[in-house]
Coordinates of C-alpha atoms in Angstrom, one line a residue:
M1 CA 41.7 -20.2 78.7
Q2 CA 42.2 -21.7 75.2
D3 CA 40.5 -25.0 74.6
R4 CA 42.7 -28.1 74.8
I5 CA 43.4 -30.1 71.7
K6 CA 41.2 -33.2 71.9
V7 CA 42.9 -36.5 70.9
V8 CA 41.7 -40.0 70.2
I9 CA 44.2 -42.9 69.9
V10 CA 43.4 -46.1 68.1
D11 CA 46.0 -48.9 68.3
D12 CA 45.7 -52.7 68.9
E13 CA 48.9 -52.6 71.0
P14 CA 48.1 -51.5 74.6
Q15 CA 51.8 -50.6 75.3
S16 CA 51.8 -48.3 72.3
I17 CA 48.6 -46.6 73.5
H18 CA 50.0 -46.1 77.0
R19 CA 53.3 -44.6 75.8
L20 CA 51.6 -42.1 73.5
Q21 CA 48.9 -41.3 76.1
D22 CA 51.5 -40.7 78.8
D23 CA 53.6 -38.4 76.6
L24 CA 50.5 -36.4 75.6
A25 CA 49.5 -36.2 79.2
T26 CA 52.6 -34.1 79.9
L27 CA 51.3 -31.4 77.6
E28 CA 49.0 -28.8 79.0
D29 CA 47.3 -28.1 75.7
F30 CA 46.5 -31.7 74.7
E31 CA 43.9 -34.0 76.2
V32 CA 43.4 -37.6 75.3
I33 CA 39.6 -38.0 75.4
A34 CA 39.5 -41.7 74.5
T35 CA 41.5 -44.7 73.3
S36 CA 40.6 -47.9 71.5
S37 CA 42.4 -51.1 70.7
S38 CA 39.7 -52.0 68.1
A39 CA 39.7 -50.7 64.5
V40 CA 36.2 -52.0 64.1
S41 CA 34.9 -49.7 66.9
A42 CA 37.1 -46.7 65.9
K43 CA 34.6 -45.2 63.5
N44 CA 31.8 -44.9 66.1
L45 CA 34.3 -43.6 68.6
V46 CA 35.6 -40.8 66.3
M47 CA 32.0 -40.0 65.2
S48 CA 30.8 -39.6 68.7
I49 CA 33.7 -37.6 70.1
Q50 CA 34.7 -35.5 67.1
P51 CA 38.3 -35.1 68.2
D52 CA 40.7 -32.5 66.8
V53 CA 43.4 -35.2 66.3
L54 CA 43.3 -38.9 65.6
F55 CA 46.4 -41.0 66.1
I56 CA 45.7 -44.4 64.4
D57 CA 47.8 -47.5 63.8
V58 CA 47.9 -49.0 60.3
E59 CA 48.0 -52.8 60.9
M60 CA 45.2 -53.9 63.1
P61 CA 42.9 -57.0 63.3
G62 CA 39.6 -56.6 61.3
Q63 CA 40.5 -53.4 59.5
T64 CA 43.5 -51.4 58.7
G65 CA 43.9 -47.8 59.7
F66 CA 43.5 -46.8 56.1
E67 CA 40.2 -48.6 55.9
V68 CA 38.9 -46.9 59.0
L69 CA 39.8 -43.5 57.6
Q70 CA 38.2 -44.3 54.3
S71 CA 35.0 -45.3 56.1
L72 CA 35.0 -41.9 57.9
R73 CA 35.9 -39.9 54.8
D74 CA 32.4 -38.5 54.1
E75 CA 31.4 -38.2 57.8
I76 CA 34.2 -36.4 59.6
P77 CA 35.1 -32.7 59.5
M78 CA 37.8 -31.8 57.0
E79 CA 39.7 -30.2 59.9
L80 CA 40.4 -33.6 61.6
I81 CA 44.1 -34.0 61.9
V82 CA 45.1 -37.6 61.2
V83 CA 48.5 -39.0 62.3
F84 CA 49.3 -42.6 61.3
Y85 CA 51.2 -44.2 64.1
S86 CA 53.0 -47.4 62.9
A87 CA 56.1 -49.5 63.3
F88 CA 56.4 -49.9 59.5
D89 CA 57.8 -47.0 57.5
K90 CA 56.7 -48.7 54.3
Y91 CA 53.2 -47.2 54.9
M92 CA 54.4 -43.6 54.7
I93 CA 53.4 -43.1 51.0
D94 CA 50.1 -44.8 51.6
A95 CA 49.6 -42.4 54.6
L96 CA 50.2 -39.4 52.3
R97 CA 47.8 -40.8 49.7
A98 CA 45.2 -41.0 52.5
S99 CA 45.7 -37.3 53.1
A100 CA 47.2 -37.9 56.5
F101 CA 48.7 -34.9 58.3
D102 CA 51.8 -36.8 59.5
F103 CA 53.3 -40.2 60.1
L104 CA 54.9 -41.2 63.5
L105 CA 57.2 -44.2 63.3
K106 CA 57.2 -46.6 66.3
P107 CA 59.1 -46.7 68.5
Y108 CA 59.5 -42.9 68.2
Q109 CA 62.3 -40.8 69.6
Q110 CA 61.2 -37.9 71.9
D111 CA 62.3 -35.2 69.5
E112 CA 60.2 -36.8 66.7
F113 CA 57.2 -36.8 69.0
E114 CA 57.8 -33.2 69.8
L115 CA 58.1 -32.2 66.2
V116 CA 54.7 -33.8 65.4
V117 CA 53.1 -32.1 68.3
D118 CA 54.5 -28.7 67.3
R119 CA 53.2 -29.2 63.8
I120 CA 49.7 -30.1 65.2
R121 CA 49.8 -26.9 67.3
Q122 CA 50.7 -24.8 64.3
K123 CA 48.0 -26.5 62.2
M124 CA 45.4 -25.7 64.9
K125 CA 46.7 -22.1 65.1
D126 CA 46.5 -21.7 61.3
G127 CA 42.9 -23.0 61.5
D128 CA 42.0 -20.5 64.2
D129 CA 43.6 -17.7 62.1
V130 CA 41.4 -18.7 59.1
D131 CA 38.3 -18.6 61.3
E132 CA 39.2 -15.1 62.5
D133 CA 39.8 -13.9 58.9
A134 CA 36.5 -15.5 57.8
S135 CA 34.6 -13.8 60.6
S136 CA 35.7 -10.4 59.4
V137 CA 34.2 -10.9 55.9
P138 CA 31.0 -8.8 55.5
E139 CA 27.7 -10.8 55.2
S140 CA 27.2 -9.4 51.8
S141 CA 30.3 -11.1 50.5
S142 CA 30.1 -14.5 48.8
C143 CA 32.7 -15.8 51.2
S144 CA 31.8 -17.6 54.3
S145 CA 33.9 -19.3 57.0
E146 CA 33.0 -22.7 55.6
S147 CA 34.0 -21.7 52.1
V148 CA 37.3 -20.2 53.3
L149 CA 38.1 -23.4 55.2
A150 CA 37.0 -25.6 52.3
S151 CA 39.2 -23.5 49.9
Q152 CA 42.2 -23.8 52.1
K153 CA 41.7 -27.6 52.5
A154 CA 41.2 -28.0 48.7
Q155 CA 44.5 -26.3 48.1
D156 CA 46.2 -28.6 50.7
F157 CA 44.8 -31.7 49.0
S158 CA 45.5 -30.4 45.5
G159 CA 49.2 -29.9 46.4
M160 CA 49.4 -33.3 48.0
N161 CA 47.8 -35.0 45.0
G162 CA 50.1 -33.2 42.6
M163 CA 53.1 -34.4 44.6
L164 CA 51.9 -38.0 44.8
G165 CA 51.2 -38.1 41.1
T166 CA 54.9 -38.4 40.5
A167 CA 55.6 -40.5 43.6
A168 CA 57.0 -43.4 41.6
K169 CA 59.8 -41.1 40.4
R170 CA 60.4 -39.5 43.9
L171 CA 62.0 -40.5 47.1
A172 CA 60.1 -40.3 50.4
I173 CA 62.7 -39.3 53.0
Q174 CA 62.0 -38.9 56.7
T175 CA 63.8 -36.0 58.3
I176 CA 63.5 -34.9 61.9
S177 CA 61.4 -31.9 60.7
G178 CA 59.0 -33.9 58.5
L179 CA 58.7 -35.9 55.3
L180 CA 60.5 -34.8 52.1
M181 CA 59.5 -35.9 48.6
L182 CA 62.5 -35.5 46.4
K183 CA 63.8 -36.5 42.9
P184 CA 66.8 -38.7 43.0
D185 CA 69.0 -36.0 41.5
D186 CA 68.0 -33.6 44.3
V187 CA 70.2 -35.6 46.6
F188 CA 73.8 -34.4 46.6
S189 CA 75.4 -36.4 49.5
C190 CA 74.8 -37.8 53.0
T191 CA 77.3 -37.6 55.8
F192 CA 77.1 -39.1 59.3
D193 CA 77.4 -36.5 62.1
E194 CA 79.2 -38.1 65.1
A195 CA 78.0 -35.3 67.4
T196 CA 74.3 -36.0 66.9
H197 CA 74.6 -39.6 65.7
L198 CA 72.4 -38.6 62.8
W199 CA 72.8 -38.8 59.0
Q200 CA 72.7 -35.4 57.3
L201 CA 71.2 -35.1 53.9
K202 CA 72.7 -32.4 51.6
L203 CA 70.6 -31.4 48.6
S204 CA 71.9 -30.1 45.3
N205 CA 70.6 -26.6 46.2
G206 CA 72.8 -26.6 49.3
Q207 CA 70.0 -27.2 51.8
V208 CA 70.9 -29.6 54.7
Y209 CA 68.4 -31.8 56.6
K210 CA 69.0 -34.2 59.5
L211 CA 67.5 -37.6 58.9
K212 CA 65.6 -39.5 61.6
R213 CA 67.5 -41.9 63.9
Q214 CA 66.2 -44.9 62.1
A215 CA 68.2 -44.0 58.9
T216 CA 71.2 -46.1 58.2
A217 CA 73.7 -46.3 55.4
K218 CA 71.9 -49.3 54.0
T219 CA 68.5 -47.6 53.9
I220 CA 70.0 -44.5 52.3
L221 CA 71.8 -46.5 49.6
S222 CA 68.5 -48.3 48.8
M223 CA 66.9 -45.0 47.8
S224 CA 68.6 -44.7 44.5
P225 CA 71.1 -46.7 42.4
S226 CA 73.1 -43.5 41.8
L227 CA 74.1 -43.3 45.5
A228 CA 77.4 -44.9 46.6
Q229 CA 79.2 -45.1 49.9
V230 CA 82.8 -43.9 49.6
R231 CA 83.6 -43.8 53.3
Q232 CA 81.9 -45.2 56.4
D233 CA 80.5 -41.7 57.1
C234 CA 79.9 -40.5 53.5
I235 CA 77.5 -41.4 50.8
I236 CA 77.6 -39.5 47.5
N237 CA 75.4 -39.2 44.4
L238 CA 77.6 -40.5 41.6
D239 CA 76.0 -38.0 39.2
Y240 CA 77.9 -35.3 41.0
L241 CA 81.1 -37.2 41.7
L242 CA 81.8 -35.0 44.8
C243 CA 81.6 -35.4 48.5

């Protein structure tokens, strides 16, 4: 039987811990090993348990989740999957800068939770595949499983840092399938879908993404001065003058 994915939850709100813990308990391949409502004790907890996944709140008494992660940076395996779990979407960019794997906005919808869980599963599977590939390298080779993993992580972080280097000129947009970093002129239009009650984002290249349920016309319009609402269910980029 495949090992279960070990999870630690750190959040100063007991009800948030309980909800996330209950949802994870319904999954056969996940196991919540420990929870803590104290950011101060989080470091020792993570160090002693060495979980696969850490769900951690941002705003907590004593220390923020970012400070906890920073204190762990040189002492935890690079493979640790960190998901920031917060009621404030203003922390999304900071979460990316901290090399977080994902950001779950409280209170989350079930489909958003499932998407994060599926991404974690895929990440764990990708890690296992790397291990298998590394184990097939002859001993005489200069490659080792550690160097293969380190190389993969370095590429991940390099890509993330490159993306964040221009964050001031980009939009951080939460879709139901993950976070998009876009230039303002990448956005072609947004239309509200009555069937799903979700805003749909259309890019200039024709790709369409469904935004998370928290998205409103007001939050979409605030992303760029070139966006304008021409109907209750339609927002356009004035640079294209089409809807």
